[in-house]
GROMACS .gro file of C-alpha atoms in nm:
model
  510
    1UNK     CA    1   0.000   0.000   0.000
    2UNK     CA    2   0.276   0.242   0.101
    3UNK     CA    3   0.463   0.170  -0.228
    4UNK     CA    4   0.144   0.251  -0.419
    5UNK     CA    5   0.100   0.582  -0.231
    6UNK     CA    6   0.466   0.667  -0.285
    7UNK     CA    7   0.434   0.594  -0.657
    8UNK     CA    8   0.118   0.804  -0.682
    9UNK     CA    9   0.289   1.090  -0.497
   10UNK     CA   10   0.587   1.082  -0.738
   11UNK     CA   11   0.352   1.078  -1.037
   12UNK     CA   12   0.159   1.378  -0.902
   13UNK     CA   13   0.487   1.563  -0.837
   14UNK     CA   14   0.603   1.482  -1.189
   15UNK     CA   15   0.272   1.606  -1.337
   16UNK     CA   16   0.295   1.925  -1.128
   17UNK     CA   17   0.649   1.985  -1.255
   18UNK     CA   18   0.540   1.924  -1.615
   19UNK     CA   19   0.250   2.166  -1.571
   20UNK     CA   20   0.481   2.431  -1.427
   21UNK     CA   21   0.725   2.378  -1.717
   22UNK     CA   22   0.440   2.405  -1.969
   23UNK     CA   23   0.317   2.729  -1.806
   24UNK     CA   24   0.669   2.872  -1.811
   25UNK     CA   25   0.706   2.789  -2.183
   26UNK     CA   26   0.368   2.953  -2.251
   27UNK     CA   27   0.474   3.264  -2.057
   28UNK     CA   28   0.798   3.290  -2.251
   29UNK     CA   29   0.611   3.253  -2.581
   30UNK     CA   30   0.363   3.524  -2.484
   31UNK     CA   31   0.643   3.760  -2.382
   32UNK     CA   32   0.830   3.689  -2.704
   33UNK     CA   33   0.515   3.750  -2.915
   34UNK     CA   34   0.444   4.071  -2.723
   35UNK     CA   35   0.803   4.190  -2.777
   36UNK     CA   36   0.771   4.128  -3.154
   37UNK     CA   37   0.437   4.314  -3.176
   38UNK     CA   38   0.567   4.612  -2.976
   39UNK     CA   39   0.875   4.638  -3.200
   40UNK     CA   40   0.645   4.637  -3.506
   41UNK     CA   41   0.439   4.918  -3.352
   42UNK     CA   42   0.752   5.120  -3.266
   43UNK     CA   43   0.875   5.093  -3.624
   44UNK     CA   44   0.573   5.304  -3.728
   45UNK     CA   45   0.651   5.587  -3.477
   46UNK     CA   46   0.806   5.906  -3.614
   47UNK     CA   47   1.046   6.171  -3.481
   48UNK     CA   48   1.055   6.269  -3.114
   49UNK     CA   49   0.742   6.063  -3.047
   50UNK     CA   50   0.941   5.746  -3.121
   51UNK     CA   51   1.170   5.807  -2.820
   52UNK     CA   52   0.873   5.877  -2.589
   53UNK     CA   53   0.691   5.565  -2.711
   54UNK     CA   54   1.004   5.356  -2.659
   55UNK     CA   55   1.018   5.461  -2.291
   56UNK     CA   56   0.643   5.400  -2.254
   57UNK     CA   57   0.677   5.050  -2.397
   58UNK     CA   58   0.964   4.965  -2.160
   59UNK     CA   59   0.723   5.036  -1.873
   60UNK     CA   60   0.449   4.835  -2.043
   61UNK     CA   61   0.678   4.535  -2.100
   62UNK     CA   62   0.769   4.536  -1.732
   63UNK     CA   63   0.399   4.551  -1.633
   64UNK     CA   64   0.307   4.274  -1.881
   65UNK     CA   65   0.591   4.054  -1.751
   66UNK     CA   66   0.463   4.097  -1.394
   67UNK     CA   67   0.104   4.032  -1.508
   68UNK     CA   68   0.209   3.694  -1.653
   69UNK     CA   69   0.386   3.601  -1.326
   70UNK     CA   70   0.086   3.670  -1.100
   71UNK     CA   71  -0.080   3.358  -0.961
   72UNK     CA   72  -0.399   3.401  -0.759
   73UNK     CA   73  -0.489   3.686  -0.521
   74UNK     CA   74  -0.207   3.929  -0.434
   75UNK     CA   75  -0.281   3.903  -0.060
   76UNK     CA   76  -0.326   3.612   0.178
   77UNK     CA   77  -0.622   3.706   0.395
   78UNK     CA   78  -0.486   3.537   0.705
   79UNK     CA   79  -0.172   3.759   0.695
   80UNK     CA   80  -0.369   4.085   0.706
   81UNK     CA   81  -0.340   4.280   1.029
   82UNK     CA   82  -0.473   4.613   1.149
   83UNK     CA   83  -0.208   4.884   1.125
   84UNK     CA   84  -0.023   4.959   1.453
   85UNK     CA   85  -0.169   5.251   1.651
   86UNK     CA   86   0.115   5.493   1.574
   87UNK     CA   87   0.110   5.425   1.197
   88UNK     CA   88  -0.218   5.617   1.148
   89UNK     CA   89  -0.211   5.949   1.333
   90UNK     CA   90  -0.523   6.157   1.404
   91UNK     CA   91  -0.509   6.494   1.225
   92UNK     CA   92  -0.585   6.677   1.553
   93UNK     CA   93  -0.258   6.545   1.698
   94UNK     CA   94  -0.064   6.678   1.396
   95UNK     CA   95  -0.247   7.012   1.418
   96UNK     CA   96  -0.182   7.046   1.793
   97UNK     CA   97   0.189   7.099   1.721
   98UNK     CA   98   0.104   7.438   1.572
   99UNK     CA   99   0.307   7.609   1.300
  100UNK     CA  100   0.655   7.760   1.315
  101UNK     CA  101   0.719   8.122   1.212
  102UNK     CA  102   0.918   8.007   0.910
  103UNK     CA  103   0.641   7.798   0.747
  104UNK     CA  104   0.717   7.982   0.418
  105UNK     CA  105   1.052   7.796   0.410
  106UNK     CA  106   0.859   7.467   0.420
  107UNK     CA  107   0.623   7.584   0.144
  108UNK     CA  108   0.923   7.656  -0.076
  109UNK     CA  109   1.010   7.284  -0.055
  110UNK     CA  110   0.664   7.182  -0.181
  111UNK     CA  111   0.519   7.108  -0.526
  112UNK     CA  112   0.144   7.057  -0.583
  113UNK     CA  113   0.069   6.779  -0.833
  114UNK     CA  114  -0.282   6.730  -0.970
  115UNK     CA  115  -0.386   6.413  -1.152
  116UNK     CA  116  -0.538   6.555  -1.471
  117UNK     CA  117  -0.565   6.255  -1.702
  118UNK     CA  118  -0.944   6.206  -1.696
  119UNK     CA  119  -1.213   6.315  -1.941
  120UNK     CA  120  -1.555   6.452  -1.848
  121UNK     CA  121  -1.740   6.183  -2.044
  122UNK     CA  122  -1.913   6.028  -1.739
  123UNK     CA  123  -2.082   6.367  -1.685
  124UNK     CA  124  -2.167   6.409  -2.054
  125UNK     CA  125  -1.886   6.659  -2.125
  126UNK     CA  126  -1.622   6.659  -2.398
  127UNK     CA  127  -1.257   6.725  -2.317
  128UNK     CA  128  -1.069   6.721  -1.985
  129UNK     CA  129  -1.279   6.691  -1.672
  130UNK     CA  130  -1.072   6.967  -1.510
  131UNK     CA  131  -1.230   7.220  -1.751
  132UNK     CA  132  -1.590   7.163  -1.629
  133UNK     CA  133  -1.736   7.466  -1.446
  134UNK     CA  134  -1.810   7.376  -1.086
  135UNK     CA  135  -1.875   7.701  -0.903
  136UNK     CA  136  -1.940   8.062  -1.016
  137UNK     CA  137  -1.810   7.979  -1.367
  138UNK     CA  138  -1.483   7.852  -1.214
  139UNK     CA  139  -1.348   7.518  -1.340
  140UNK     CA  140  -1.158   7.261  -1.129
  141UNK     CA  141  -0.837   7.401  -1.280
  142UNK     CA  142  -0.934   7.764  -1.205
  143UNK     CA  143  -0.996   7.679  -0.839
  144UNK     CA  144  -0.662   7.493  -0.812
  145UNK     CA  145  -0.468   7.788  -0.956
  146UNK     CA  146  -0.653   8.034  -0.728
  147UNK     CA  147  -0.569   7.823  -0.419
  148UNK     CA  148  -0.197   7.811  -0.496
  149UNK     CA  149  -0.184   8.176  -0.602
  150UNK     CA  150  -0.341   8.272  -0.266
  151UNK     CA  151  -0.088   8.054  -0.080
  152UNK     CA  152   0.208   8.207  -0.266
  153UNK     CA  153   0.086   8.563  -0.206
  154UNK     CA  154   0.001   8.511   0.162
  155UNK     CA  155   0.337   8.355   0.253
  156UNK     CA  156   0.553   8.511  -0.020
  157UNK     CA  157   0.631   8.156  -0.130
  158UNK     CA  158   0.697   7.980  -0.460
  159UNK     CA  159   0.480   7.667  -0.475
  160UNK     CA  160   0.457   7.545  -0.836
  161UNK     CA  161   0.165   7.348  -0.984
  162UNK     CA  162   0.235   7.034  -1.186
  163UNK     CA  163  -0.037   6.869  -1.394
  164UNK     CA  164  -0.008   6.504  -1.489
  165UNK     CA  165  -0.198   6.497  -1.819
  166UNK     CA  166  -0.279   6.201  -2.040
  167UNK     CA  167  -0.281   6.188  -2.420
  168UNK     CA  168  -0.658   6.246  -2.383
  169UNK     CA  169  -0.623   6.578  -2.197
  170UNK     CA  170  -0.281   6.723  -2.283
  171UNK     CA  171  -0.363   6.932  -2.591
  172UNK     CA  172  -0.683   7.092  -2.453
  173UNK     CA  173  -0.519   7.161  -2.114
  174UNK     CA  174  -0.216   7.332  -2.269
  175UNK     CA  175  -0.440   7.567  -2.468
  176UNK     CA  176  -0.616   7.676  -2.147
  177UNK     CA  177  -0.293   7.723  -1.948
  178UNK     CA  178  -0.214   8.042  -2.141
  179UNK     CA  179  -0.481   8.227  -1.942
  180UNK     CA  180  -0.290   8.177  -1.614
  181UNK     CA  181   0.029   8.352  -1.732
  182UNK     CA  182  -0.010   8.641  -1.484
  183UNK     CA  183  -0.141   8.439  -1.189
  184UNK     CA  184   0.178   8.415  -0.981
  185UNK     CA  185   0.195   8.036  -1.010
  186UNK     CA  186   0.453   7.845  -1.213
  187UNK     CA  187   0.272   7.567  -1.399
  188UNK     CA  188   0.445   7.260  -1.542
  189UNK     CA  189   0.294   6.960  -1.719
  190UNK     CA  190   0.408   6.610  -1.803
  191UNK     CA  191   0.228   6.324  -1.972
  192UNK     CA  192   0.124   5.985  -1.845
  193UNK     CA  193   0.241   5.691  -2.052
  194UNK     CA  194   0.042   5.561  -2.346
  195UNK     CA  195  -0.003   5.184  -2.329
  196UNK     CA  196  -0.167   4.946  -2.581
  197UNK     CA  197  -0.491   4.771  -2.490
  198UNK     CA  198  -0.452   4.397  -2.533
  199UNK     CA  199  -0.688   4.143  -2.681
  200UNK     CA  200  -0.831   3.934  -2.397
  201UNK     CA  201  -0.792   3.608  -2.594
  202UNK     CA  202  -0.455   3.647  -2.769
  203UNK     CA  203  -0.299   3.878  -2.504
  204UNK     CA  204  -0.147   4.083  -2.789
  205UNK     CA  205  -0.193   4.454  -2.871
  206UNK     CA  206  -0.502   4.547  -3.073
  207UNK     CA  207  -0.319   4.842  -3.236
  208UNK     CA  208  -0.166   4.792  -3.580
  209UNK     CA  209   0.045   5.111  -3.575
  210UNK     CA  210   0.117   5.410  -3.347
  211UNK     CA  211  -0.162   5.630  -3.489
  212UNK     CA  212  -0.428   5.750  -3.245
  213UNK     CA  213  -0.714   5.828  -3.481
  214UNK     CA  214  -0.951   5.631  -3.703
  215UNK     CA  215  -0.934   5.258  -3.631
  216UNK     CA  216  -0.681   5.326  -3.356
  217UNK     CA  217  -0.892   5.573  -3.155
  218UNK     CA  218  -0.986   5.308  -2.897
  219UNK     CA  219  -0.672   5.098  -2.874
  220UNK     CA  220  -0.459   5.306  -2.633
  221UNK     CA  221  -0.508   5.393  -2.268
  222UNK     CA  222  -0.336   5.587  -1.986
  223UNK     CA  223  -0.236   5.319  -1.730
  224UNK     CA  224  -0.386   5.454  -1.407
  225UNK     CA  225  -0.234   5.710  -1.170
  226UNK     CA  226   0.028   5.463  -1.043
  227UNK     CA  227   0.212   5.557  -1.362
  228UNK     CA  228   0.299   5.895  -1.202
  229UNK     CA  229   0.632   5.773  -1.066
  230UNK     CA  230   0.778   5.649  -1.397
  231UNK     CA  231   0.627   5.928  -1.610
  232UNK     CA  232   0.740   6.202  -1.371
  233UNK     CA  233   1.091   6.055  -1.362
  234UNK     CA  234   1.111   5.999  -1.741
  235UNK     CA  235   0.991   6.354  -1.815
  236UNK     CA  236   1.301   6.507  -1.651
  237UNK     CA  237   1.074   6.732  -1.441
  238UNK     CA  238   1.145   6.536  -1.121
  239UNK     CA  239   1.520   6.606  -1.152
  240UNK     CA  240   1.453   6.970  -1.237
  241UNK     CA  241   1.238   7.025  -0.926
  242UNK     CA  242   1.491   6.853  -0.699
  243UNK     CA  243   1.762   7.082  -0.843
  244UNK     CA  244   1.538   7.379  -0.754
  245UNK     CA  245   1.535   7.269  -0.388
  246UNK     CA  246   1.193   7.103  -0.385
  247UNK     CA  247   1.158   6.806  -0.148
  248UNK     CA  248   0.794   6.691  -0.141
  249UNK     CA  249   0.495   6.666  -0.371
  250UNK     CA  250   0.134   6.688  -0.258
  251UNK     CA  251  -0.060   6.469  -0.503
  252UNK     CA  252  -0.438   6.458  -0.539
  253UNK     CA  253  -0.716   6.408  -0.793
  254UNK     CA  254  -0.805   6.737  -0.960
  255UNK     CA  255  -1.176   6.668  -0.901
  256UNK     CA  256  -1.130   6.644  -0.521
  257UNK     CA  257  -1.221   6.998  -0.416
  258UNK     CA  258  -1.124   6.924  -0.053
  259UNK     CA  259  -0.760   6.851  -0.142
  260UNK     CA  260  -0.595   7.183  -0.055
  261UNK     CA  261  -0.242   7.231   0.081
  262UNK     CA  262  -0.254   7.170   0.457
  263UNK     CA  263   0.023   7.354   0.641
  264UNK     CA  264   0.006   7.129   0.949
  265UNK     CA  265   0.070   6.811   0.748
  266UNK     CA  266   0.347   6.987   0.554
  267UNK     CA  267   0.508   7.102   0.880
  268UNK     CA  268   0.488   6.747   1.021
  269UNK     CA  269   0.672   6.618   0.712
  270UNK     CA  270   0.958   6.866   0.711
  271UNK     CA  271   1.009   6.872   1.089
  272UNK     CA  272   1.100   6.502   1.122
  273UNK     CA  273   1.461   6.425   1.225
  274UNK     CA  274   1.679   6.324   0.929
  275UNK     CA  275   1.710   5.954   1.011
  276UNK     CA  276   1.333   5.920   1.053
  277UNK     CA  277   1.218   6.133   0.761
  278UNK     CA  278   0.873   6.023   0.653
  279UNK     CA  279   0.879   5.956   0.277
  280UNK     CA  280   0.508   5.899   0.221
  281UNK     CA  281   0.191   6.022   0.391
  282UNK     CA  282  -0.152   5.896   0.288
  283UNK     CA  283  -0.451   6.097   0.403
  284UNK     CA  284  -0.729   5.862   0.511
  285UNK     CA  285  -1.070   5.943   0.653
  286UNK     CA  286  -1.345   5.755   0.836
  287UNK     CA  287  -1.553   5.522   0.621
  288UNK     CA  288  -1.927   5.570   0.581
  289UNK     CA  289  -2.165   5.333   0.405
  290UNK     CA  290  -2.105   5.535   0.085
  291UNK     CA  291  -1.733   5.449   0.091
  292UNK     CA  292  -1.739   5.072   0.138
  293UNK     CA  293  -1.548   5.009  -0.187
  294UNK     CA  294  -1.262   5.251  -0.104
  295UNK     CA  295  -0.911   5.116  -0.049
  296UNK     CA  296  -0.795   5.085   0.313
  297UNK     CA  297  -0.463   5.068   0.500
  298UNK     CA  298  -0.347   4.738   0.649
  299UNK     CA  299  -0.030   4.597   0.805
  300UNK     CA  300   0.111   4.320   0.584
  301UNK     CA  301   0.454   4.156   0.608
  302UNK     CA  302   0.557   4.425   0.856
  303UNK     CA  303   0.477   4.713   0.617
  304UNK     CA  304   0.191   4.959   0.582
  305UNK     CA  305   0.005   4.862   0.267
  306UNK     CA  306  -0.298   4.976   0.064
  307UNK     CA  307  -0.564   4.708   0.019
  308UNK     CA  308  -0.803   4.765  -0.272
  309UNK     CA  309  -1.131   4.579  -0.324
  310UNK     CA  310  -0.994   4.422  -0.647
  311UNK     CA  311  -0.727   4.239  -0.439
  312UNK     CA  312  -0.975   4.089  -0.193
  313UNK     CA  313  -1.064   3.719  -0.235
  314UNK     CA  314  -1.437   3.685  -0.319
  315UNK     CA  315  -1.512   3.506   0.009
  316UNK     CA  316  -1.393   3.812   0.206
  317UNK     CA  317  -1.549   4.100   0.007
  318UNK     CA  318  -1.829   4.155   0.261
  319UNK     CA  319  -1.572   4.161   0.541
  320UNK     CA  320  -1.369   4.420   0.346
  321UNK     CA  321  -1.679   4.639   0.304
  322UNK     CA  322  -1.753   4.625   0.675
  323UNK     CA  323  -1.734   4.966   0.843
  324UNK     CA  324  -1.646   4.801   1.176
  325UNK     CA  325  -1.337   4.602   1.073
  326UNK     CA  326  -1.190   4.845   0.819
  327UNK     CA  327  -1.280   5.187   0.954
  328UNK     CA  328  -1.088   5.417   0.719
  329UNK     CA  329  -1.034   5.460   0.345
  330UNK     CA  330  -0.777   5.626   0.118
  331UNK     CA  331  -0.867   5.979  -0.002
  332UNK     CA  332  -0.585   5.968  -0.261
  333UNK     CA  333  -0.438   6.285  -0.108
  334UNK     CA  334  -0.072   6.188  -0.082
  335UNK     CA  335   0.248   6.360   0.033
  336UNK     CA  336   0.558   6.198  -0.118
  337UNK     CA  337   0.933   6.262  -0.102
  338UNK     CA  338   1.085   6.354  -0.440
  339UNK     CA  339   1.427   6.209  -0.358
  340UNK     CA  340   1.261   5.881  -0.252
  341UNK     CA  341   1.075   5.859  -0.586
  342UNK     CA  342   1.407   5.915  -0.766
  343UNK     CA  343   1.582   5.645  -0.557
  344UNK     CA  344   1.307   5.385  -0.604
  345UNK     CA  345   1.281   5.451  -0.979
  346UNK     CA  346   1.656   5.416  -1.025
  347UNK     CA  347   1.660   5.095  -0.821
  348UNK     CA  348   1.359   4.964  -1.016
  349UNK     CA  349   1.203   4.902  -0.673
  350UNK     CA  350   0.861   5.061  -0.722
  351UNK     CA  351   0.630   4.765  -0.666
  352UNK     CA  352   0.256   4.819  -0.716
  353UNK     CA  353  -0.016   4.557  -0.752
  354UNK     CA  354  -0.153   4.524  -1.104
  355UNK     CA  355  -0.517   4.615  -1.165
  356UNK     CA  356  -0.663   4.423  -1.460
  357UNK     CA  357  -0.938   4.638  -1.609
  358UNK     CA  358  -1.161   4.463  -1.866
  359UNK     CA  359  -1.318   4.679  -2.142
  360UNK     CA  360  -1.518   4.626  -2.460
  361UNK     CA  361  -1.422   4.826  -2.771
  362UNK     CA  362  -1.467   4.833  -3.150
  363UNK     CA  363  -1.809   4.678  -3.179
  364UNK     CA  364  -1.769   4.416  -2.908
  365UNK     CA  365  -1.399   4.327  -2.893
  366UNK     CA  366  -1.304   4.225  -2.537
  367UNK     CA  367  -0.976   4.379  -2.424
  368UNK     CA  368  -0.789   4.424  -2.099
  369UNK     CA  369  -0.581   4.716  -1.979
  370UNK     CA  370  -0.317   4.679  -1.709
  371UNK     CA  371  -0.311   4.961  -1.454
  372UNK     CA  372  -0.160   5.056  -1.119
  373UNK     CA  373  -0.271   5.293  -0.840
  374UNK     CA  374  -0.044   5.566  -0.699
  375UNK     CA  375  -0.125   5.479  -0.334
  376UNK     CA  376  -0.023   5.114  -0.379
  377UNK     CA  377   0.344   5.219  -0.370
  378UNK     CA  378   0.316   5.314   0.001
  379UNK     CA  379   0.484   4.985   0.099
  380UNK     CA  380   0.801   5.081  -0.092
  381UNK     CA  381   0.870   5.402   0.103
  382UNK     CA  382   1.046   5.439   0.439
  383UNK     CA  383   0.860   5.553   0.753
  384UNK     CA  384   0.526   5.573   0.567
  385UNK     CA  385   0.237   5.713   0.766
  386UNK     CA  386  -0.140   5.748   0.745
  387UNK     CA  387  -0.310   6.063   0.878
  388UNK     CA  388  -0.680   6.039   0.961
  389UNK     CA  389  -0.808   6.373   0.828
  390UNK     CA  390  -1.152   6.537   0.854
  391UNK     CA  391  -1.405   6.435   0.589
  392UNK     CA  392  -1.391   6.791   0.452
  393UNK     CA  393  -1.060   6.702   0.282
  394UNK     CA  394  -1.244   6.450   0.065
  395UNK     CA  395  -1.490   6.632  -0.160
  396UNK     CA  396  -1.478   6.458  -0.498
  397UNK     CA  397  -1.706   6.560  -0.784
  398UNK     CA  398  -1.771   6.242  -0.980
  399UNK     CA  399  -2.139   6.297  -1.068
  400UNK     CA  400  -2.394   6.577  -1.105
  401UNK     CA  401  -2.523   6.479  -0.758
  402UNK     CA  402  -2.180   6.582  -0.621
  403UNK     CA  403  -2.189   6.893  -0.842
  404UNK     CA  404  -2.523   7.002  -0.692
  405UNK     CA  405  -2.368   6.990  -0.343
  406UNK     CA  406  -2.065   7.205  -0.431
  407UNK     CA  407  -2.273   7.457  -0.630
  408UNK     CA  408  -2.514   7.505  -0.338
  409UNK     CA  409  -2.510   7.733  -0.033
  410UNK     CA  410  -2.377   7.441   0.175
  411UNK     CA  411  -2.032   7.568   0.078
  412UNK     CA  412  -1.872   7.910   0.066
  413UNK     CA  413  -1.589   7.984  -0.178
  414UNK     CA  414  -1.285   8.187  -0.082
  415UNK     CA  415  -0.953   8.207  -0.269
  416UNK     CA  416  -1.035   7.889  -0.464
  417UNK     CA  417  -1.116   7.683  -0.152
  418UNK     CA  418  -1.460   7.551  -0.062
  419UNK     CA  419  -1.553   7.531   0.305
  420UNK     CA  420  -1.874   7.410   0.467
  421UNK     CA  421  -2.101   7.706   0.547
  422UNK     CA  422  -2.101   7.812   0.912
  423UNK     CA  423  -2.480   7.835   0.883
  424UNK     CA  424  -2.506   7.455   0.849
  425UNK     CA  425  -2.571   7.322   1.196
  426UNK     CA  426  -2.415   6.978   1.148
  427UNK     CA  427  -2.089   6.897   0.967
  428UNK     CA  428  -2.209   6.601   0.758
  429UNK     CA  429  -2.288   6.645   0.390
  430UNK     CA  430  -2.643   6.560   0.273
  431UNK     CA  431  -2.691   6.242   0.072
  432UNK     CA  432  -2.800   6.346  -0.281
  433UNK     CA  433  -2.912   6.103  -0.549
  434UNK     CA  434  -3.020   6.251  -0.883
  435UNK     CA  435  -3.175   6.022  -1.145
  436UNK     CA  436  -3.066   5.955  -1.504
  437UNK     CA  437  -3.236   6.272  -1.638
  438UNK     CA  438  -2.967   6.469  -1.452
  439UNK     CA  439  -2.658   6.266  -1.553
  440UNK     CA  440  -2.524   6.505  -1.816
  441UNK     CA  441  -2.411   6.848  -1.697
  442UNK     CA  442  -2.593   7.040  -1.973
  443UNK     CA  443  -2.924   6.867  -1.899
  444UNK     CA  444  -2.872   6.900  -1.523
  445UNK     CA  445  -2.822   7.278  -1.557
  446UNK     CA  446  -3.148   7.322  -1.754
  447UNK     CA  447  -3.343   7.153  -1.471
  448UNK     CA  448  -3.252   7.415  -1.209
  449UNK     CA  449  -3.353   7.779  -1.257
  450UNK     CA  450  -3.136   7.838  -0.952
  451UNK     CA  451  -2.964   7.598  -0.712
  452UNK     CA  452  -3.196   7.524  -0.415
  453UNK     CA  453  -3.122   7.627  -0.055
  454UNK     CA  454  -2.986   7.305   0.097
  455UNK     CA  455  -2.853   7.426   0.434
  456UNK     CA  456  -3.095   7.208   0.632
  457UNK     CA  457  -3.111   6.913   0.389
  458UNK     CA  458  -3.030   6.557   0.504
  459UNK     CA  459  -3.133   6.349   0.204
  460UNK     CA  460  -3.252   6.424  -0.150
  461UNK     CA  461  -3.364   6.169  -0.409
  462UNK     CA  462  -3.491   6.289  -0.748
  463UNK     CA  463  -3.607   6.054  -1.022
  464UNK     CA  464  -3.768   6.116  -1.361
  465UNK     CA  465  -3.859   6.438  -1.544
  466UNK     CA  466  -3.829   6.696  -1.264
  467UNK     CA  467  -3.744   7.068  -1.278
  468UNK     CA  468  -3.683   7.323  -1.000
  469UNK     CA  469  -3.798   7.688  -1.008
  470UNK     CA  470  -3.604   7.976  -0.851
  471UNK     CA  471  -3.538   8.001  -0.476
  472UNK     CA  472  -3.659   7.654  -0.381
  473UNK     CA  473  -3.570   7.543  -0.027
  474UNK     CA  474  -3.513   7.175   0.065
  475UNK     CA  475  -3.501   7.055   0.427
  476UNK     CA  476  -3.481   6.719   0.603
  477UNK     CA  477  -3.557   6.425   0.370
  478UNK     CA  478  -3.706   6.512   0.031
  479UNK     CA  479  -3.799   6.250  -0.230
  480UNK     CA  480  -3.935   6.361  -0.570
  481UNK     CA  481  -4.040   6.092  -0.817
  482UNK     CA  482  -4.198   6.158  -1.157
  483UNK     CA  483  -4.309   5.829  -1.307
  484UNK     CA  484  -4.257   5.749  -1.674
  485UNK     CA  485  -4.458   5.995  -1.887
  486UNK     CA  486  -4.519   6.232  -1.592
  487UNK     CA  487  -4.342   6.559  -1.518
  488UNK     CA  488  -4.299   6.748  -1.193
  489UNK     CA  489  -4.215   7.121  -1.187
  490UNK     CA  490  -4.129   7.235  -0.834
  491UNK     CA  491  -4.271   7.592  -0.820
  492UNK     CA  492  -4.046   7.893  -0.757
  493UNK     CA  493  -4.019   7.981  -0.389
  494UNK     CA  494  -4.136   7.636  -0.269
  495UNK     CA  495  -4.019   7.504   0.067
  496UNK     CA  496  -4.016   7.124   0.090
  497UNK     CA  497  -3.945   6.977   0.433
  498UNK     CA  498  -3.963   6.597   0.491
  499UNK     CA  499  -4.183   6.555   0.181
  500UNK     CA  500  -4.241   6.287  -0.079
  501UNK     CA  501  -4.362   6.435  -0.409
  502UNK     CA  502  -4.488   6.204  -0.682
  503UNK     CA  503  -4.730   6.202  -0.973
  504UNK     CA  504  -4.764   6.491  -1.218
  505UNK     CA  505  -4.722   6.864  -1.146
  506UNK     CA  506  -4.694   7.099  -1.445
  507UNK     CA  507  -4.640   7.474  -1.429
  508UNK     CA  508  -4.700   7.634  -1.766
  509UNK     CA  509  -4.628   7.996  -1.866
  510UNK     CA  510  -4.929   8.177  -2.012
   0.00000   0.00000   0.00000
């Protein structure tokens, strides 16, 4: 019996080895085929663009190689631990230190970087999302420039703005930048990489040449904001800023209107003793039920690490979404050492989990794009830290529901910064859910003669063909539902408090 078991064991081992060998041969073949296809594509590139594309493809090859090596989930659930107490500091503790008289010296070591690669398509707009008007005719980009200009004037400092564009946003953004020439802010740009989408079946690029129009309009993609490290380094701008005496970047999404330069966090960064210099700070904030999919910080293999929902084994997704076990989430407001980025890039030590993003293009072709997230690199930096900041530092505008909040009297605007109105009695933001008739910005704007008074609003749900007259006031919980074929016009001057409105209500001019 024991001889039989031993024989069976050897056979299984042999089969396992053969399988591993077969998989390795397949991997090598795929890498070889990919290399051939990329070289073919590069041969069609012209002039200066050829050199840029060559660097982009080096990054893509590296990502593709790592993608082929990945086996199973990138985390073992049993090895996940809560971060140690001192690795996530409460903002109040950082603020309690106060500010030194020479805070301007610290500001002169700072660069503000905004992630500006996204289009406004999800809100029905053409061109870069940063050029959508969000408040008093000011765009996301206008507000960003105003904030930094105010900072530079107030402290007689020189904080530059850097925009990470993508091939989708670069041209339109550069045209607009001319209007900020006299704004007292130096503005630099660099471009994210351009990677080829790959056919889900063959795992080869869909593109036939380097063109970006016609048949090729859909075959390229910017590979997520984790690409910032390589693109920033390759652009030469990183070196330039270090030579100018800059030490840290403050990175955030351009559509997060709460992501302003915080002097207390900056002071905490620059006041650390040399041997314990913190190279990476991630701003986190308390999770609510609306944030259950947001990435969270964990302790893993002795390092602080970002855990995203895509990395979680299916059996543990509900546990990940729990507000009790994982209490905080990543705002994507990050403070990062420039010299550390340079070191890690030169050592090829920037290790970020790969996000496989499936898409459908060209009349039904299934493709995948390989991406990375900027926060995932936290584990590579020394003395990384989380700071639990107030919710007010996370004010993203992803939908017209978010836009309604920031356009309303809930917020006051000063020097490009939005702050919650002092007249609101509680600090939480109302929950607003606008239906599909409001999805596109242009249509949304036609449905409001003026933005309602929302100072005392807790919850608003609007569905169907609904319009709002001037000077409407909404309080408590308001639900307005126009069924299919019906229309509801909320009359000018109406005050709705804890009301459900449904059916048909037309107001016609005569």
